[in-house]
Coordinates of C-alpha atoms in Angstrom, one line a residue:
Chain A
M1 CA 25.6 137.7 60.3
S2 CA 27.7 134.6 59.7
E3 CA 27.9 134.0 63.5
R4 CA 24.1 134.0 63.6
K5 CA 24.1 131.7 60.7
D6 CA 26.5 129.3 62.4
L7 CA 24.4 129.4 65.5
G8 CA 21.3 128.6 63.5
R9 CA 23.1 125.7 61.8
A10 CA 24.3 124.4 65.2
A11 CA 20.8 124.5 66.6
Q12 CA 19.5 122.7 63.6
S13 CA 22.1 120.0 63.9
A14 CA 21.4 119.6 67.6
Y15 CA 17.7 119.3 66.7
L16 CA 18.5 116.6 64.1
V17 CA 20.5 114.7 66.7
V18 CA 17.5 114.8 69.1
V19 CA 15.1 113.6 66.5
L20 CA 17.3 110.7 65.4
F21 CA 17.9 109.9 69.1
L22 CA 14.1 109.8 69.7
L23 CA 13.7 107.5 66.7
I24 CA 16.3 105.0 67.8
F25 CA 16.2 105.2 71.6
P26 CA 12.9 103.4 72.1
L27 CA 14.2 100.4 70.1
L28 CA 17.5 100.3 72.0
V29 CA 15.5 100.3 75.3
L30 CA 14.1 96.9 74.2
I31 CA 17.4 95.3 74.8
P32 CA 17.6 95.8 78.6
M33 CA 13.8 95.3 78.7
S34 CA 14.3 91.8 77.4
L35 CA 17.0 90.9 80.0
G36 CA 14.8 91.1 83.1
S37 CA 13.9 88.2 85.3
S38 CA 10.5 89.2 86.6
T39 CA 7.2 88.8 84.8
T40 CA 6.6 92.6 84.7
I41 CA 8.4 94.6 82.1
A42 CA 10.8 97.3 83.2
A43 CA 13.1 99.4 81.0
I44 CA 15.9 98.8 83.5
P45 CA 15.3 95.5 85.2
Q46 CA 16.2 95.0 88.9
Q47 CA 17.7 91.6 88.2
W48 CA 19.4 90.7 84.9
S49 CA 18.8 87.3 83.5
L50 CA 18.3 85.4 80.2
R51 CA 15.2 83.8 81.7
W52 CA 12.9 85.1 79.0
Y53 CA 15.2 84.2 76.2
D54 CA 15.0 80.6 77.5
E55 CA 11.2 80.8 77.8
V56 CA 10.7 82.2 74.3
L57 CA 13.2 80.0 72.5
G58 CA 11.9 76.9 74.4
S59 CA 8.2 77.7 73.9
P60 CA 6.5 75.6 71.3
E61 CA 4.0 78.5 70.7
W62 CA 6.6 81.1 69.9
R63 CA 8.6 78.6 67.8
S64 CA 5.6 77.6 65.8
A65 CA 4.5 81.2 65.3
F66 CA 8.0 82.0 64.0
G67 CA 7.9 79.0 61.7
W68 CA 4.6 79.9 60.2
S69 CA 5.8 83.5 59.7
M70 CA 8.9 82.3 57.9
L71 CA 6.8 80.1 55.7
T72 CA 4.2 82.6 54.7
A73 CA 6.7 85.5 54.4
T74 CA 9.1 83.4 52.2
A75 CA 6.3 82.3 49.9
A76 CA 4.8 85.8 49.8
S77 CA 8.1 87.5 49.0
I78 CA 8.9 84.9 46.2
I79 CA 5.5 85.8 44.6
S80 CA 5.9 89.5 45.2
T81 CA 9.4 89.6 43.7
S82 CA 8.5 87.5 40.6
M83 CA 5.2 89.4 40.0
G84 CA 7.0 92.6 40.8
Y85 CA 9.7 91.9 38.2
L86 CA 7.0 91.3 35.5
G87 CA 5.3 94.5 36.6
A88 CA 8.6 96.5 36.6
A89 CA 9.6 95.2 33.1
A90 CA 6.2 96.3 31.8
M91 CA 6.3 99.7 33.6
V92 CA 9.8 100.5 32.3
R93 CA 9.6 99.3 28.7
S94 CA 6.0 99.7 27.8
K95 CA 5.3 102.7 25.6
S96 CA 1.6 101.9 25.4
R97 CA -1.1 104.4 26.1
L98 CA -2.4 102.1 28.8
Q99 CA 0.9 102.4 30.7
P100 CA -0.3 104.9 33.4
L101 CA -3.3 102.6 34.0
L102 CA -1.0 99.6 34.3
Q103 CA 1.1 101.5 36.8
I104 CA -1.9 102.4 38.9
L105 CA -3.0 98.8 38.8
I106 CA 0.4 97.4 39.9
L107 CA 0.7 100.0 42.7
S108 CA -2.9 99.8 43.9
P109 CA -2.4 97.1 46.6
M110 CA -0.3 99.7 48.3
M111 CA -2.9 102.5 48.0
V112 CA -5.8 100.3 49.2
P113 CA -5.9 100.3 53.0
A114 CA -4.4 97.1 54.4
V115 CA -7.6 96.1 56.2
V116 CA -9.4 96.1 52.8
V117 CA -6.7 93.9 51.3
A118 CA -7.1 91.7 54.4
L119 CA -10.9 91.5 53.9
A120 CA -10.4 90.7 50.2
T121 CA -8.0 87.9 51.0
Y122 CA -10.4 86.6 53.6
L123 CA -13.3 86.5 51.1
L124 CA -10.9 84.9 48.5
S125 CA -9.9 82.2 50.8
T126 CA -13.5 81.3 51.6
S127 CA -14.6 81.3 48.0
L128 CA -11.5 79.2 46.9
G129 CA -12.0 76.9 49.9
L130 CA -8.6 77.7 51.3
D131 CA -10.1 78.5 54.6
G132 CA -7.5 79.5 57.0
G133 CA -4.7 78.0 55.0
W134 CA -1.2 79.5 55.0
V135 CA -1.4 79.7 51.2
A136 CA -4.2 82.3 51.4
I137 CA -2.2 84.3 53.9
S138 CA 0.9 84.2 51.6
I139 CA -1.1 85.3 48.6
G140 CA -2.6 88.2 50.6
Q141 CA 0.8 89.2 52.0
S142 CA 2.4 89.0 48.6
L143 CA -0.1 91.6 47.3
L144 CA 1.1 94.1 49.9
G145 CA 4.7 93.6 48.9
L146 CA 4.2 93.5 45.1
P147 CA 4.0 97.3 44.6
V148 CA 7.2 97.9 46.6
A149 CA 9.0 95.1 44.8
A150 CA 7.8 96.5 41.4
L151 CA 9.0 100.0 42.3
V152 CA 12.4 98.8 43.5
I153 CA 13.0 96.5 40.6
A154 CA 11.8 99.2 38.1
A155 CA 14.3 101.6 39.6
S156 CA 17.2 99.1 39.0
L157 CA 15.9 98.3 35.5
R158 CA 15.9 102.0 34.6
G159 CA 19.5 102.2 35.7
I160 CA 20.5 99.7 32.9
D161 CA 22.0 101.4 29.9
E162 CA 20.1 100.3 26.8
T163 CA 23.3 100.5 24.8
L164 CA 24.5 97.5 26.7
L165 CA 21.5 95.5 25.7
R166 CA 21.9 96.6 22.1
A167 CA 25.6 95.6 22.3
A168 CA 24.7 92.2 23.6
V169 CA 22.1 91.7 20.8
S170 CA 24.4 92.9 18.1
L171 CA 27.0 90.4 19.3
G172 CA 24.5 87.7 18.7
A173 CA 23.1 87.1 22.2
R174 CA 19.7 85.5 22.3
D175 CA 16.9 86.8 24.5
R176 CA 17.7 84.3 27.3
Q177 CA 21.4 85.1 27.2
V178 CA 20.7 88.9 27.3
F179 CA 18.5 88.3 30.3
L180 CA 20.8 86.0 32.2
T181 CA 24.1 87.6 31.4
V182 CA 23.3 91.3 31.2
V183 CA 19.9 92.2 32.7
L184 CA 19.9 89.8 35.7
P185 CA 23.4 90.6 37.1
M186 CA 22.7 94.4 36.7
A187 CA 19.3 94.2 38.3
L188 CA 20.3 91.7 40.9
H189 CA 20.7 94.3 43.6
G190 CA 17.2 95.6 42.9
I191 CA 15.7 92.1 42.8
L192 CA 17.4 91.2 46.1
S193 CA 16.3 94.4 47.8
A194 CA 12.7 93.8 46.5
F195 CA 12.9 90.3 48.0
G196 CA 14.1 91.6 51.3
L197 CA 11.6 94.4 51.5
S198 CA 8.6 92.3 50.6
F199 CA 9.8 89.6 53.0
L200 CA 9.8 92.2 55.8
I201 CA 6.4 93.5 54.8
A202 CA 4.9 90.0 54.8
F203 CA 6.7 89.1 58.0
D204 CA 5.3 92.1 59.8
E205 CA 1.7 91.8 58.4
V206 CA -1.0 91.5 61.1
L207 CA -4.5 91.9 59.6
I208 CA -4.6 89.2 57.0
A209 CA -3.1 86.8 59.5
I210 CA -5.6 87.8 62.2
F211 CA -8.5 87.3 59.7
L212 CA -7.2 83.8 58.7
T213 CA -5.7 82.7 61.9
T214 CA -6.7 79.3 63.5
P215 CA -5.6 77.9 66.8
S216 CA -3.0 75.8 64.9
L217 CA -1.9 78.5 62.5
Q218 CA -0.7 81.6 64.2
T219 CA 1.9 83.8 62.6
L220 CA 4.4 85.7 64.7
P221 CA 2.6 89.1 64.5
V222 CA -0.7 87.5 65.6
R223 CA 1.1 85.9 68.5
I224 CA 2.8 89.3 69.4
Y225 CA -0.5 91.1 69.1
Q226 CA -2.2 88.7 71.5
A227 CA 0.8 88.8 73.9
V228 CA 0.7 92.6 74.0
T229 CA -3.0 92.6 74.5
Y230 CA -3.3 89.9 77.2
E231 CA 0.1 89.1 78.7
L232 CA 2.6 92.0 78.3
T233 CA 5.6 90.0 79.7
P234 CA 9.2 90.5 78.8
A235 CA 8.7 87.7 76.3
V236 CA 7.5 90.3 73.8
A237 CA 10.7 92.3 74.3
V238 CA 12.7 89.2 73.6
V239 CA 10.9 88.6 70.4
S240 CA 11.3 92.2 69.5
V241 CA 15.0 92.1 70.0
L242 CA 15.3 88.9 67.9
L243 CA 13.2 90.6 65.1
M244 CA 15.5 93.7 65.3
A245 CA 18.5 91.4 65.0
I246 CA 17.1 90.1 61.7
V247 CA 16.5 93.6 60.4
C248 CA 20.0 94.5 61.5
A249 CA 21.5 91.5 59.7
G250 CA 19.6 92.3 56.6
M251 CA 20.8 95.9 56.6
I252 CA 24.4 94.8 57.2
I253 CA 24.3 92.2 54.4
G254 CA 22.7 94.8 52.1
G255 CA 25.4 97.4 53.0
L256 CA 28.2 94.9 52.5
Y257 CA 26.8 93.8 49.2
N258 CA 26.6 97.5 48.0
W259 CA 30.1 98.1 49.2
A260 CA 31.5 95.0 47.5
M261 CA 29.7 95.8 44.2
K262 CA 31.1 99.3 44.3
R263 CA 34.6 97.9 44.6
M264 CA 34.2 95.2 42.0
V265 CA 32.2 97.1 39.3
P266 CA 33.8 100.1 37.9
A267 CA 31.9 103.3 38.4
T268 CA 30.9 103.6 34.7
S269 CA 28.3 100.8 34.8
Q270 CA 26.8 102.0 38.0
S271 CA 25.2 105.1 36.5
Chain B
M1 CA 11.1 98.1 20.7
S2 CA 14.0 100.4 19.8
V3 CA 16.6 97.6 19.9
A4 CA 14.8 95.5 17.4
S5 CA 14.2 98.5 15.0
R6 CA 17.7 99.8 15.2
T7 CA 19.7 96.6 15.0
G8 CA 17.3 94.8 12.7
Q9 CA 17.4 91.8 15.0
P10 CA 14.1 90.1 15.6
A11 CA 12.7 89.4 19.0
A12 CA 15.2 91.0 21.4
S13 CA 13.7 94.2 22.9
G14 CA 14.7 95.6 26.2
F15 CA 14.4 93.0 28.9
M16 CA 12.3 90.4 27.1
S17 CA 11.1 89.7 23.7
Q18 CA 7.8 91.2 22.7
G19 CA 6.2 87.8 23.0
R20 CA 7.6 87.0 26.3
Q21 CA 6.9 90.5 27.6
F22 CA 3.3 89.9 26.6
V23 CA 3.2 86.6 28.4
G24 CA 4.7 88.1 31.5
L25 CA 2.2 90.9 31.6
A26 CA -0.6 88.4 31.0
I27 CA 0.6 86.4 34.0
L28 CA 0.7 89.5 36.2
L29 CA -2.7 90.7 35.1
A30 CA -4.2 87.2 35.7
F31 CA -2.6 87.1 39.2
L32 CA -3.9 90.6 40.1
S33 CA -7.4 89.9 38.6
V34 CA -7.9 86.6 40.5
F35 CA -6.3 87.4 43.8
F36 CA -6.9 91.2 44.1
L37 CA -9.5 92.6 41.8
Y38 CA -12.0 89.8 42.0
P39 CA -12.2 89.8 45.8
L40 CA -12.5 93.6 45.7
V41 CA -15.5 93.2 43.4
E42 CA -16.8 90.6 45.9
I43 CA -16.5 93.3 48.7
L44 CA -18.4 95.8 46.5
V45 CA -21.2 93.3 45.8
L46 CA -21.4 92.3 49.5
S47 CA -21.7 96.0 50.5
V48 CA -24.7 96.7 48.2
I49 CA -26.8 93.6 49.0
D50 CA -29.5 94.2 51.6
A51 CA -31.1 91.8 54.1
E52 CA -33.5 90.5 51.5
G53 CA -30.7 89.7 49.1
S54 CA -31.5 92.3 46.5
L55 CA -29.2 95.0 45.1
S56 CA -29.6 98.3 46.9
L57 CA -27.7 101.2 48.2
Q58 CA -29.7 101.0 51.5
P59 CA -26.9 99.2 53.5
L60 CA -24.3 101.8 52.6
Y61 CA -26.7 104.6 53.3
K62 CA -27.5 103.0 56.7
L63 CA -23.8 102.8 57.6
L64 CA -23.2 106.4 56.6
T65 CA -26.1 107.8 58.6
N66 CA -25.3 105.7 61.7
A67 CA -24.2 108.2 64.4
G68 CA -21.7 105.7 65.9
I69 CA -19.9 105.1 62.6
Q70 CA -20.0 108.8 61.8
S71 CA -18.2 109.6 65.0
I72 CA -15.6 106.9 64.3
L73 CA -15.0 108.2 60.8
L74 CA -14.6 111.7 62.3
Q75 CA -12.2 110.4 65.0
T76 CA -10.2 108.6 62.3
A77 CA -10.0 111.7 60.1
V78 CA -9.0 114.0 62.9
T79 CA -6.4 111.6 64.2
S80 CA -4.8 110.9 60.8
V81 CA -4.6 114.6 59.9
T82 CA -3.2 115.5 63.4
V83 CA -0.6 112.7 63.1
A84 CA 0.4 113.9 59.6
F85 CA 0.9 117.5 60.7
T86 CA 2.7 116.5 63.9
C87 CA 5.1 114.4 61.8
L88 CA 5.6 117.3 59.4
V89 CA 6.4 119.8 62.2
I90 CA 8.8 117.4 63.8
A91 CA 10.4 116.2 60.6
Y92 CA 10.8 119.4 58.5
P93 CA 13.7 121.0 60.4
A94 CA 15.4 117.7 61.0
A95 CA 15.1 116.7 57.3
A96 CA 16.5 120.1 56.1
C97 CA 19.6 119.4 58.2
L98 CA 19.8 115.7 57.2
A99 CA 19.6 116.6 53.5
R100 CA 22.8 118.8 53.8
L101 CA 24.8 116.0 55.5
E102 CA 27.5 114.2 53.5
G103 CA 29.7 111.2 53.9
W104 CA 29.5 109.0 57.0
K105 CA 27.2 111.4 58.7
A106 CA 24.6 111.1 56.0
T107 CA 25.0 107.3 56.0
L108 CA 24.5 107.1 59.7
G109 CA 21.5 109.4 59.5
N110 CA 19.9 107.2 56.8
I111 CA 20.6 104.0 58.8
I112 CA 18.9 105.5 61.9
I113 CA 15.8 106.4 59.9
L114 CA 15.7 103.1 58.0
F115 CA 16.1 100.9 61.0
P116 CA 12.8 101.8 62.7
F117 CA 11.2 102.0 59.2
L118 CA 12.1 98.4 58.6
T119 CA 11.4 97.2 62.2
S120 CA 7.9 95.7 62.8
S121 CA 5.3 98.2 63.6
L122 CA 4.0 95.9 66.4
V123 CA 7.4 96.1 68.0
R124 CA 7.5 99.9 67.8
T125 CA 4.0 100.1 69.3
F126 CA 4.8 97.6 72.0
V127 CA 7.8 99.6 73.2
F128 CA 5.7 102.8 73.4
I129 CA 3.1 101.0 75.5
V130 CA 5.9 100.2 78.0
L131 CA 7.6 103.6 77.9
L132 CA 4.4 105.7 78.2
G133 CA 2.7 103.6 81.0
R134 CA 1.9 105.1 84.4
N135 CA 5.1 103.7 85.8
G136 CA 6.9 103.8 82.5
M137 CA 10.2 105.4 81.8
L138 CA 8.8 108.7 80.6
N139 CA 6.6 109.3 83.6
Q140 CA 9.3 108.2 86.0
F141 CA 11.5 110.8 84.4
L142 CA 8.8 113.5 84.5
V143 CA 8.2 112.8 88.2
S144 CA 11.9 112.8 89.1
I145 CA 12.4 116.3 87.6
G146 CA 9.3 117.5 89.3
V147 CA 7.0 118.3 86.4
P148 CA 3.7 119.5 87.7
G149 CA 0.8 117.0 87.2
A150 CA 3.1 114.1 86.5
P151 CA 2.6 111.2 86.2
W152 CA 0.6 111.9 83.1
K153 CA -2.0 109.7 81.5
L154 CA -0.4 108.9 78.2
L155 CA -1.9 105.5 77.3
F156 CA -5.3 104.4 76.1
N157 CA -6.3 107.9 75.2
Q158 CA -6.0 110.3 72.3
T159 CA -2.5 111.5 73.4
G160 CA -1.2 108.0 73.4
V161 CA -2.6 107.2 69.9
I162 CA -1.1 110.4 68.5
I163 CA 2.3 109.8 70.1
G164 CA 2.4 106.2 69.0
M165 CA 1.3 106.8 65.4
T166 CA 3.6 109.8 65.0
Y167 CA 6.5 107.6 66.0
V168 CA 5.5 104.9 63.7
L169 CA 4.9 107.2 60.7
L170 CA 7.7 109.7 61.2
P171 CA 10.2 107.8 59.0
Y172 CA 7.8 108.1 56.0
M173 CA 7.7 111.8 56.4
L174 CA 11.4 112.2 56.9
L175 CA 12.2 110.1 53.8
S176 CA 9.7 112.0 51.7
L177 CA 11.0 115.4 52.9
V178 CA 14.7 114.5 52.5
G179 CA 14.1 113.4 49.0
S180 CA 12.7 116.8 47.9
M181 CA 15.2 118.7 49.9
K182 CA 18.2 116.9 48.3
R183 CA 16.9 118.2 44.9
V184 CA 17.0 121.8 46.0
D185 CA 19.7 123.5 44.0
A186 CA 22.1 125.3 46.5
R187 CA 22.9 127.9 43.8
L188 CA 19.3 129.2 44.0
I189 CA 19.8 129.9 47.7
D190 CA 23.2 131.6 47.0
A191 CA 21.6 133.7 44.2
A192 CA 18.8 134.8 46.6
R193 CA 21.4 135.7 49.2
S194 CA 23.6 137.6 46.8
L195 CA 20.6 139.6 45.8
G196 CA 20.2 140.7 49.4
A197 CA 17.5 138.4 50.7
G198 CA 17.5 137.7 54.4
R199 CA 17.3 134.2 55.9
V200 CA 13.6 134.5 56.5
T201 CA 12.9 135.8 53.0
I202 CA 15.0 133.0 51.5
F203 CA 13.1 130.4 53.5
F204 CA 9.7 131.6 52.5
T205 CA 10.3 132.6 48.9
V206 CA 12.9 129.9 47.8
Y207 CA 13.3 127.0 50.1
L208 CA 9.8 126.3 51.2
P209 CA 8.3 126.6 47.7
L210 CA 11.0 124.3 46.3
T211 CA 10.4 121.7 49.0
A212 CA 6.6 122.0 48.9
P213 CA 6.1 118.9 46.7
G214 CA 7.9 116.8 49.3
V215 CA 5.8 118.4 52.1
A216 CA 2.6 117.7 50.2
A217 CA 3.6 114.1 49.3
G218 CA 4.7 113.4 52.9
L219 CA 1.4 114.8 54.2
V220 CA -0.7 112.8 51.8
I221 CA 1.2 109.5 52.4
T222 CA 1.2 109.8 56.2
T223 CA -2.5 110.9 56.3
I224 CA -3.6 108.0 54.2
L225 CA -1.5 105.5 56.0
A226 CA -2.7 106.8 59.3
F227 CA -6.3 106.7 58.1
G228 CA -6.2 102.9 57.5
Y229 CA -3.9 102.1 60.5
F230 CA -4.8 99.3 62.7
V231 CA -2.0 98.2 65.1
T232 CA -1.2 101.4 67.0
P233 CA -4.8 102.7 67.7
A234 CA -5.9 99.1 68.5
L235 CA -3.1 98.6 71.1
M236 CA -2.6 102.2 72.4
G237 CA -6.1 103.7 72.2
G238 CA -9.0 103.4 74.5
P239 CA -12.7 102.8 73.6
A240 CA -13.1 106.4 72.5
Q241 CA -10.1 106.1 70.0
V242 CA -11.5 103.3 67.9
M243 CA -10.6 103.9 64.3
I244 CA -12.2 102.7 61.1
A245 CA -9.8 99.8 60.4
Q246 CA -10.5 98.4 63.9
L247 CA -14.2 98.6 63.2
V248 CA -13.7 96.5 60.1
E249 CA -11.6 94.0 62.1
Q250 CA -14.2 93.7 64.8
Q251 CA -16.9 93.1 62.2
V252 CA -14.9 90.3 60.7
V253 CA -13.4 88.6 63.7
I254 CA -15.9 89.2 66.5
M255 CA -19.3 89.9 64.8
F256 CA -18.9 87.8 61.7
N257 CA -20.8 90.5 59.9
L258 CA -19.1 90.4 56.5
S259 CA -21.6 92.7 54.7
Q260 CA -21.0 95.5 57.3
A261 CA -17.2 95.0 57.0
A262 CA -17.6 95.2 53.2
G263 CA -19.7 98.3 53.5
L264 CA -17.1 100.0 55.7
S265 CA -14.3 98.9 53.4
I266 CA -16.1 100.5 50.5
I267 CA -16.4 103.8 52.5
M268 CA -12.7 103.6 53.3
L269 CA -11.9 102.9 49.6
V270 CA -13.9 105.9 48.4
I271 CA -12.4 108.3 51.0
V272 CA -8.8 107.1 50.2
G273 CA -9.5 107.0 46.5
V274 CA -10.7 110.6 46.5
A275 CA -7.7 111.6 48.6
Y276 CA -5.3 110.0 46.1
A277 CA -7.1 111.4 43.1
V278 CA -6.9 115.0 44.5
A279 CA -3.2 114.4 45.5
A280 CA -2.3 112.9 42.1
R281 CA -3.9 115.8 40.2
W282 CA -2.0 118.2 42.4
L283 CA 1.3 116.4 42.6
G284 CA 1.4 113.9 39.8
I285 CA 1.1 110.2 40.5
A286 CA 4.8 109.4 39.9
R287 CA 6.0 111.8 42.6
L288 CA 3.5 110.6 45.1
M289 CA 4.6 107.0 44.5
R290 CA 8.3 107.9 44.7
A291 CA 7.7 109.5 48.1
G292 CA 5.8 106.4 49.3

């Protein structure tokens, strides 16, 4: 019986390893793919070179696309995070009967299909006269990140023990002091995660950017989309590797931050 | 709130004073109304104005009775349900194992799931276009081990779309399942075993029912995400795999037919809205959101 059980467990573990491998392997293949020298993409190039890194990093088109994406995604994630904080505070503390309605409203940009949000942003930008501007793209992208930001910040606000707030108030702290010295430091992890996640969502967003793109305003995903459709050169692999490096850096920073917080802050306040 | 009432201090309540909380909420509501709800109303209005400029349901009716659009809607529905169930079948055993892991193994497993989850969906679709091509890595491998019929056609057809979307959406399913599996109380399994239940009985009478909410939430999330998906079907599908989001995109970018795009958006909104309403009734909105 137990032998059979062990066998079953082993088979399951092996299966998990296979699934995880299949998840990560295609992304790892991008690295050799980006190191070829010919114009056709091969998983294992015949000749290794950094040619395409030179081309991408030296290309004004890719550089401007990256710049536009940094701009729209930064603006979008600032909006998402601040609006998400307001939403989270309302979701966590409100005892109103309208609370479920509020929650649905805050989360609705995530439930509405992205293409509908994109069309909405397109109409908005024409009726506000922002036609094709990066501001409209940022606003649309911030909508997509807002629900995620609100959820992540709400989770961190829920983790704050109300006794601490009460203690601060009873010791004479004003509202602003309670916020700056108690709430903000304890919710900082959530706020930074919300910022990071909404940045990635905005940075990866295609449809809003496609609807509002102009020849002089192309975000990175629009550029990648066009390159995959019309060119399919190792340049796309190079950009992919650079994007993965950003994600990797973000995950490492997040991990280190967590680790550092766990060492600095005693376990009691981490409940 | 409670702080103010218990300590007798004015103002301070939770994270902001009542007044400030109200102002914050007002700012948020104004933001959502102007930038989200108002344009949604605009879409609704656009979708119900006919060629003469008068209000009517005729344009929506025309869209719904159009054979081409019906077949695209059917294609979208079939693809998204197929992708969701494929994700479930692949993810369930893996998630059950992942939920049991502890320590560095659990961390490593989570990192491997989160990494593709956070990586651009364009990047993930692009790599599959290269891998699944006629001379791609997979076909080269299949040919080299002598699989009959290889190289297979895996791109620009339904198979390609299903493979690509399953890969892109698999992390959502895994995360949703692992969440519900972690909450299963191991003592219940032990109790069932000590009462003489076999492995199969335990799975069907204890484990599966306890993890059913995660399964349902995962299916709902992946189906709805797949239903509105654009990138993967647009890049990996052929002309017969056009999905509804692509149709909207074509109407905006190529045809400049905003009222048709608006009509299609309203149809999508209604379908997704019904799906969410049913799921929320069945699962509770909080659980659905946590899984997403």
